[in-house]
Short mmCIF file of C-alpha atoms (C1' of nucleotides) in Angstrom, two decimals:
data_model
loop_
_atom_site.label_atom_id
_atom_site.label_comp_id
_atom_site.label_asym_id
_atom_site.label_seq_id
_atom_site.Cartn_x
_atom_site.Cartn_y
_atom_site.Cartn_z
CA MET A 19 90.35 80.86 101.73
CA ALA A 20 91.95 80.64 105.78
CA GLU A 21 90.70 80.36 108.82
CA ARG A 22 89.28 82.92 110.96
CA ALA A 23 92.52 82.99 113.06
CA GLN A 24 95.11 83.24 110.28
CA TYR A 25 93.35 86.05 108.94
CA GLU A 26 93.68 87.92 112.48
CA GLU A 27 97.39 86.81 112.88
CA LEU A 28 97.89 88.79 109.13
CA ALA A 29 95.83 91.66 110.83
CA ARG A 30 97.93 91.62 113.66
CA GLN A 31 101.41 91.52 111.31
CA LEU A 32 99.88 94.67 109.45
CA SER A 33 98.98 96.52 112.17
CA ALA A 34 103.03 96.13 113.95
CA ILE A 35 104.51 96.49 110.73
CA GLY A 36 104.39 99.98 110.88
CA ALA A 37 107.49 99.75 113.26
CA VAL A 38 109.53 98.80 110.73
CA LYS A 39 108.48 101.55 108.16
CA ARG A 40 109.10 103.70 111.53
CA GLU A 41 112.62 102.53 111.28
CA LEU A 42 113.41 102.99 108.05
CA SER A 43 111.97 106.67 108.27
CA ARG A 44 114.30 107.23 110.74
CA ILE A 45 117.73 107.35 108.35
CA LEU A 46 115.84 109.78 106.24
CA PRO A 47 117.48 113.10 105.76
CA HIS A 48 115.71 115.41 107.81
CA ASP A 49 114.19 117.53 104.70
CA CYS A 50 113.24 114.09 103.08
CA PRO A 51 110.38 112.41 104.81
CA ALA A 52 109.02 109.30 103.71
CA GLY A 53 106.45 110.49 101.33
CA SER A 54 108.88 112.83 99.22
CA ALA A 55 111.05 109.53 99.27
CA ALA A 56 108.32 107.55 97.84
CA VAL A 57 107.71 109.95 95.24
CA LEU A 58 111.53 110.33 93.92
CA THR A 59 111.62 106.24 94.33
CA LEU A 60 108.54 105.99 91.87
CA LEU A 61 109.57 108.70 89.53
CA GLY A 62 113.08 106.99 89.52
CA ARG A 63 111.19 103.29 88.65
CA HIS A 64 108.50 104.40 86.32
CA GLY A 65 110.01 107.72 84.35
CA ASP A 66 107.79 111.01 84.17
CA MET A 67 104.26 110.63 85.07
CA ARG A 68 101.52 112.74 85.52
CA MET A 69 100.02 113.62 89.09
CA GLY A 70 96.88 111.30 88.46
CA LYS A 71 99.61 108.20 87.54
CA LEU A 72 101.70 109.18 90.62
CA ALA A 73 98.75 108.93 92.83
CA GLU A 74 97.45 105.83 92.01
CA LEU A 75 101.04 104.41 92.58
CA LEU A 76 101.31 105.99 95.92
CA ALA A 77 98.46 104.73 96.44
CA VAL A 78 97.07 107.69 97.99
CA ASP A 79 94.75 110.34 97.22
CA MET A 80 95.67 113.12 94.71
CA SER A 81 95.73 115.74 97.21
CA VAL A 82 98.08 113.64 99.11
CA THR A 83 100.33 113.28 96.09
CA SER A 84 99.86 116.84 95.49
CA ARG A 85 101.40 118.12 99.03
CA HIS A 86 104.37 115.29 98.39
CA VAL A 87 105.34 116.84 95.26
CA ALA A 88 104.98 120.13 96.33
CA HIS A 89 107.58 119.33 99.02
CA VAL A 90 110.01 117.94 96.34
CA ALA A 91 109.50 120.42 93.92
CA ASP A 92 110.07 123.19 96.53
CA ARG A 93 113.32 121.49 96.96
CA GLY A 94 114.54 121.28 93.50
CA TRP A 95 114.61 117.63 93.00
CA ILE A 96 111.71 117.34 90.36
CA GLU A 97 110.29 119.74 87.89
CA ARG A 98 106.59 120.40 86.68
CA LEU A 99 106.67 120.65 83.04
CA PRO A 100 103.40 121.59 81.35
CA ASP A 101 101.84 118.74 79.59
CA PRO A 102 101.46 119.53 75.75
CA ALA A 103 98.45 117.30 75.64
CA ASP A 104 96.66 118.79 78.29
CA ARG A 105 97.01 121.97 79.67
CA ARG A 106 95.26 121.26 83.23
CA SER A 107 98.39 118.31 83.73
CA ARG A 108 101.67 118.54 84.63
CA ILE A 109 104.26 115.99 83.81
CA LEU A 110 106.62 115.31 86.48
CA ARG A 111 110.19 114.54 85.82
CA LEU A 112 113.31 114.19 88.09
CA THR A 113 116.28 116.64 88.17
CA ASP A 114 119.57 115.81 88.29
CA ALA A 115 119.89 116.92 92.03
CA GLY A 116 116.70 114.32 92.20
CA HIS A 117 118.31 111.59 90.80
CA ALA A 118 121.40 112.48 93.20
CA ARG A 119 119.28 112.38 96.22
CA LEU A 120 117.16 109.11 95.33
CA ASP A 121 120.47 107.82 94.68
CA GLU A 122 121.61 108.74 98.54
CA LEU A 123 118.54 107.27 99.63
CA SER A 124 118.65 104.30 98.08
CA ARG A 125 122.02 103.28 98.79
CA SER A 126 121.03 104.32 102.74
CA SER A 127 117.94 102.08 102.81
CA SER A 128 119.55 99.40 101.00
CA GLN A 129 122.32 99.79 103.51
CA LEU A 130 120.12 99.22 106.52
CA PHE A 131 118.19 96.39 104.68
CA ALA A 132 121.38 94.55 104.13
CA ASP A 133 122.51 95.19 107.90
CA ARG A 134 119.27 93.76 109.21
CA LEU A 135 118.32 91.45 106.95
CA SER A 136 121.74 89.50 106.60
CA ASP A 137 120.46 86.38 107.57
CA TRP A 138 117.74 86.50 104.74
CA THR A 139 118.19 85.20 101.52
CA ASP A 140 117.52 86.86 98.27
CA HIS A 141 114.62 84.38 97.86
CA GLU A 142 112.81 85.30 101.21
CA VAL A 143 113.29 88.68 100.35
CA GLY A 144 111.69 88.44 96.83
CA LEU A 145 109.02 86.09 98.29
CA LEU A 146 108.14 88.56 100.77
CA SER A 147 107.84 91.49 98.56
CA HIS A 148 105.88 89.76 96.30
CA LEU A 149 103.25 88.62 99.01
CA MET A 150 103.32 91.89 100.09
CA GLY A 151 102.65 93.17 96.53
CA ARG A 152 100.08 90.32 96.26
CA LEU A 153 98.00 91.71 98.90
CA ARG A 154 97.82 94.95 98.04
CA GLU A 155 96.57 93.67 94.68
CA SER A 156 93.79 91.92 96.54
CA PHE A 157 92.88 94.38 98.32
CA GLY A 158 92.01 96.69 94.82
CA ASP A 159 95.27 98.31 94.38
CA CYS A 160 95.85 97.42 91.03
CA ARG A 161 98.87 99.32 90.42
CA ALA A 162 100.39 96.78 93.63
CA THR A 163 103.20 94.85 91.32
CA GLN A 164 103.25 95.09 87.52
CA ARG A 165 107.47 94.70 87.16
CA PRO A 166 108.48 92.87 89.45
CA PRO A 167 109.35 89.27 88.00
CA CYS A 168 107.57 87.15 90.75
CA PRO A 169 110.51 85.10 92.71
CA VAL A 170 108.08 82.04 92.16
CA GLU A 171 106.63 81.22 95.40
CA ALA A 172 106.91 77.63 95.42
CA GLU A 173 109.75 75.20 93.95
CA ALA A 174 112.57 78.42 94.22
CA VAL A 175 111.80 78.57 97.91
CA HIS A 176 112.74 75.18 98.71
CA ALA A 177 115.44 74.91 96.24
CA THR A 178 117.25 77.52 97.55
CA GLU A 179 116.61 77.77 101.10
CA PRO A 180 116.42 74.35 102.10
CA THR A 181 118.38 74.76 105.68
CA THR A 182 117.48 78.72 106.37
CA THR A 183 113.94 78.24 105.66
CA ARG A 184 112.53 77.03 108.64
CA THR A 185 113.69 79.76 111.52
CA PRO A 186 110.36 79.69 113.49
CA ALA A 187 110.98 82.99 115.43
CA MET B 10 121.92 88.65 101.54
CA ALA B 11 119.99 89.92 98.42
CA GLU B 12 120.81 92.68 95.99
CA ARG B 13 119.87 96.54 96.02
CA ALA B 14 116.99 96.03 93.74
CA GLN B 15 115.17 93.50 95.94
CA TYR B 16 115.88 95.85 99.19
CA GLU B 17 114.44 98.95 96.89
CA GLU B 18 111.36 96.42 96.11
CA LEU B 19 110.63 95.98 99.84
CA ALA B 20 111.07 99.30 100.83
CA ARG B 21 108.42 100.17 97.92
CA GLN B 22 106.01 97.52 99.25
CA LEU B 23 106.37 98.69 102.92
CA SER B 24 105.81 102.13 101.32
CA ALA B 25 102.55 101.01 100.05
CA ILE B 26 101.32 98.63 102.24
CA GLY B 27 99.61 101.33 104.10
CA ALA B 28 96.74 101.04 101.49
CA VAL B 29 95.51 97.94 102.78
CA LYS B 30 95.91 99.26 106.31
CA ARG B 31 93.88 101.98 105.84
CA GLU B 32 91.18 99.88 103.94
CA LEU B 33 90.98 97.44 106.97
CA SER B 34 90.94 100.26 109.39
CA ARG B 35 88.01 101.76 107.01
CA ILE B 36 85.09 99.07 108.26
CA LEU B 37 86.01 99.79 112.08
CA PRO B 38 83.59 101.67 114.06
CA HIS B 39 83.73 105.30 114.32
CA ASP B 40 84.49 105.20 118.41
CA CYS B 41 87.24 102.31 117.96
CA PRO B 42 90.18 103.46 115.69
CA ALA B 43 93.08 100.96 114.60
CA GLY B 44 95.33 102.01 117.98
CA SER B 45 92.09 101.00 120.10
CA ALA B 46 91.61 97.78 117.85
CA ALA B 47 95.32 96.50 118.20
CA VAL B 48 94.63 97.31 122.13
CA LEU B 49 92.27 95.33 122.14
CA THR B 50 93.64 92.69 119.71
CA LEU B 51 96.28 92.15 122.02
CA LEU B 52 94.65 91.60 125.59
CA GLY B 53 92.29 89.21 123.97
CA ARG B 54 95.57 87.44 122.59
CA HIS B 55 98.01 87.72 125.33
CA GLY B 56 95.39 88.07 128.60
CA ASP B 57 96.30 90.64 131.01
CA MET B 58 99.22 92.71 131.12
CA ARG B 59 101.14 96.27 132.16
CA MET B 60 101.18 99.13 130.13
CA GLY B 61 105.23 98.70 129.69
CA LYS B 62 104.24 95.49 128.26
CA LEU B 63 101.76 96.32 126.08
CA ALA B 64 103.71 99.17 125.06
CA GLU B 65 106.20 96.12 123.68
CA LEU B 66 103.94 94.52 121.89
CA LEU B 67 102.46 97.66 120.35
CA ALA B 68 105.75 98.47 119.21
CA VAL B 69 105.09 101.95 120.23
CA ASP B 70 106.25 104.42 122.31
CA MET B 71 104.53 104.06 126.14
CA SER B 72 103.45 107.62 125.56
CA VAL B 73 101.55 106.54 122.48
CA THR B 74 100.23 103.30 124.38
CA SER B 75 99.06 105.61 127.09
CA ARG B 76 96.88 107.22 124.87
CA HIS B 77 95.31 104.43 123.37
CA VAL B 78 94.61 102.82 126.59
CA ALA B 79 92.88 105.66 127.99
CA HIS B 80 90.87 105.82 125.07
CA VAL B 81 89.70 102.42 125.38
CA ALA B 82 89.49 102.54 128.93
CA ASP B 83 87.24 105.32 128.53
CA ARG B 84 84.52 103.65 126.76
CA GLY B 85 84.49 100.90 129.12
CA TRP B 86 86.45 98.08 127.06
CA ILE B 87 89.34 97.77 129.37
CA GLU B 88 89.65 98.06 132.95
CA ARG B 89 93.12 99.58 134.69
CA LEU B 90 93.63 97.40 137.98
CA PRO B 91 96.15 98.21 140.19
CA ASP B 92 99.22 95.79 140.53
CA PRO B 93 99.97 94.60 144.19
CA ALA B 94 103.54 94.02 143.19
CA ASP B 95 104.12 97.71 142.11
CA ARG B 96 102.10 100.24 142.77
CA ARG B 97 103.13 102.43 140.09
CA SER B 98 101.92 100.16 137.34
CA ARG B 99 98.77 99.15 136.41
CA ILE B 100 96.89 95.90 135.22
CA LEU B 101 94.91 96.00 132.39
CA ARG B 102 91.93 93.58 131.26
CA LEU B 103 89.41 93.42 129.14
CA THR B 104 85.65 93.82 130.57
CA ASP B 105 82.79 91.90 129.28
CA ALA B 106 81.95 94.77 126.82
CA GLY B 107 85.64 95.01 125.64
CA HIS B 108 85.42 91.21 124.73
CA ALA B 109 82.30 91.64 122.89
CA ARG B 110 83.75 94.74 120.87
CA LEU B 111 86.86 92.28 120.34
CA ASP B 112 84.70 89.72 118.88
CA GLU B 113 82.92 91.87 116.46
CA LEU B 114 85.59 93.58 115.25
CA SER B 115 87.71 90.04 114.64
CA ARG B 116 84.26 88.87 112.70
CA SER B 117 84.27 92.11 110.45
CA SER B 118 87.80 92.09 109.86
CA SER B 119 87.89 88.57 109.15
CA GLN B 120 84.95 88.68 106.79
CA LEU B 121 86.68 91.39 104.89
CA PHE B 122 89.76 89.17 104.77
CA ALA B 123 87.56 86.19 103.19
CA ASP B 124 86.38 88.41 101.03
CA ARG B 125 89.76 89.80 99.65
CA LEU B 126 91.38 86.72 99.78
CA SER B 127 89.39 84.36 98.62
CA ASP B 128 92.10 83.48 95.95
CA TRP B 129 94.66 82.66 98.53
CA THR B 130 95.51 79.12 100.18
CA ASP B 131 95.72 78.85 104.07
CA HIS B 132 99.26 78.48 103.30
CA GLU B 133 100.20 81.78 101.63
CA VAL B 134 98.40 83.86 104.11
CA GLY B 135 100.23 81.87 107.03
CA LEU B 136 103.39 82.42 104.81
CA LEU B 137 102.71 85.82 104.67
CA SER B 138 102.30 86.72 108.15
CA HIS B 139 105.19 84.48 109.04
CA LEU B 140 107.45 86.62 106.75
CA MET B 141 106.14 89.94 108.07
CA GLY B 142 107.06 88.60 111.51
CA ARG B 143 110.39 87.41 110.81
CA LEU B 144 110.83 91.04 109.07
CA ARG B 145 109.74 92.56 112.29
CA GLU B 146 112.03 90.54 113.86
CA SER B 147 114.69 91.36 111.96
CA PHE B 148 114.44 94.75 112.38
CA GLY B 149 114.68 94.37 116.12
CA ASP B 150 110.84 94.31 117.09
CA CYS B 151 111.69 91.16 119.31
CA ARG B 152 108.20 90.75 120.49
CA ALA B 153 107.51 90.51 116.55
CA THR B 154 106.32 86.29 116.57
CA GLN B 155 106.42 84.47 119.57
CA ARG B 156 102.95 82.31 119.17
CA PRO B 157 102.65 81.55 115.63
CA PRO B 158 103.49 77.73 114.50
CA CYS B 159 104.90 79.28 111.95
CA PRO B 160 103.82 78.00 108.48
CA VAL B 161 107.06 75.91 107.66
CA GLU B 162 108.09 77.74 104.62
CA ALA B 163 109.66 75.74 102.62
CA GLU B 164 107.99 72.24 101.65
CA ALA B 165 104.35 73.38 102.52
CA VAL B 166 104.33 75.58 100.04
CA HIS B 167 104.46 73.63 96.85
CA ALA B 168 103.08 71.01 98.82
CA THR B 169 99.46 73.04 99.43
CA GLU B 170 99.76 75.36 96.21
CA PRO B 171 101.42 73.83 93.32
CA THR B 172 99.02 75.49 91.34
CA THR B 173 97.67 78.50 92.60
CA THR B 174 101.35 79.46 93.57
CA ARG B 175 102.61 81.19 90.44
CA THR B 176 99.93 84.20 90.10
CA PRO B 177 102.71 86.79 89.19
CA ALA B 178 100.36 89.83 89.25
"C1'" DT C 15 118.32 107.69 141.84
"C1'" DA C 16 116.01 104.92 138.35
"C1'" DT C 17 111.72 103.32 136.66
"C1'" DT C 18 105.90 103.13 135.58
"C1'" DG C 19 102.91 105.81 133.24
"C1'" DT C 20 100.47 110.31 132.12
"C1'" DT C 21 100.12 114.75 129.76
"C1'" DA C 22 101.55 118.64 126.64
"C1'" DT C 23 103.42 119.73 122.32
"C1'" DA C 24 104.81 118.79 117.83
"C1'" DC C 25 105.13 116.44 113.47
"C1'" DT C 26 103.83 113.45 109.14
"C1'" DC C 27 100.73 111.25 106.88
"C1'" DT C 28 95.67 110.96 105.30
"C1'" DA C 29 90.89 112.14 103.21
"C1'" DT C 30 86.94 115.06 102.57
"C1'" DA C 31 85.53 119.03 100.24
"C1'" DA C 32 85.93 123.44 98.11
"C1'" DC C 33 87.95 125.79 94.73
"C1'" DT C 34 90.47 127.11 89.58
"C1'" DA C 35 91.54 125.87 85.34
"C1'" DT C 36 91.05 123.61 81.73
"C1'" DA C 37 88.34 119.93 78.19
"C1'" DT D 4 79.30 118.96 82.79
"C1'" DA D 5 83.65 116.54 83.81
"C1'" DT D 6 88.14 115.96 84.87
"C1'" DA D 7 93.13 117.61 86.73
"C1'" DG D 8 95.24 119.23 90.13
"C1'" DT D 9 95.37 122.75 94.21
"C1'" DT D 10 94.61 124.63 98.95
"C1'" DA D 11 92.03 124.50 103.27
"C1'" DT D 12 90.73 121.79 107.66
"C1'" DA D 13 90.72 118.20 110.39
"C1'" DG D 14 91.69 113.41 112.11
"C1'" DA D 15 94.74 109.39 113.39
"C1'" DG D 16 99.11 108.26 114.57
"C1'" DT D 17 103.74 108.71 116.62
"C1'" DA D 18 107.75 110.73 119.10
"C1'" DT D 19 109.97 113.67 122.58
"C1'" DA D 20 110.06 115.73 126.64
"C1'" DA D 21 108.73 117.32 130.92
"C1'" DC D 22 106.05 115.78 134.87
"C1'" DA D 23 104.32 112.43 139.05
"C1'" DA D 24 104.01 109.02 142.24
"C1'" DT D 25 106.76 104.92 143.30
"C1'" DA D 26 110.93 101.69 143.65
#
DNA sequence: TATTGTTATACTCTATAACTATA
DNA sequence: TATAGTTATAGAGTATAACAATA
């Protein structure tokens, strides 16, 4: 349990983090907005899946998912295969073009992070990801972080970053 | 410097954090969307300021700021005073009604955080805020975190959370 | 001529609700 | 009757560009 001032500060950070997201989206190709990139990323990471599953992973309504999926399907980056087990649903799968596109996206965004986060350590990056995942989890977004190995908050922190760590801002 | 997989994970978390923001915005009054709440919060925290300064703090374009400000001004939550030093600009100030509104917002959002983050420690909340602020800072959002005392990443972590800390997810 | 702020326009992302087709 | 997915519609947030008033 934390105090009110801390919650207010967290709310403020959440409100302002959009600036970072917009910065990231600025490097995306014009025919691949953030929603499309997210679809490709999740299919690349988790493999073939149905719409409902993808909607869960995206943490948005299925209707929204449907639109994003239509967008990437129109561009040939994924295919929607029939599901033999349930003819109402469709199996989503990255095409070769989709894999290629995803690889480009991944490279360019990683490059941007590498530029901007050059003074961050491995561990700090992992810690932030981990805490953000936990935040989503705490807010009911169950699919938040299942795979990520979890960067071990406590020990690792001061073990790897004894010097860089206390940068206040 | 971190590796590509870590950057991808961070990108994923940034992409999905919107679900938490939407959850927070769901408890806002119908006449006070997130943009308005942000204006009130920043004026409450930093005191009177001009449009340009507010736009910086919000980390959005001045045109966007102008719209949010018009919204809250229309509802009597802030007043736009003439700036004696420069007649082009206006000084923004919370009214009594604005302070009251802000207090309600702060209480309800803190309540939500207290509910959802009941198993988070003070330090973890502070650490997440701190890292998010640093992320914004690294992405060129200079106004990211000036005031926040900085929860001292390293030592404090394992000092206060030796047990709760390793929750993987 | 440069700057502060406003307004018009357009785009993205989102949710709700109505609808189709299966189960 | 319930579920998987699509589509129509509406609302919030954002940016760019054109514009007004003042420096």
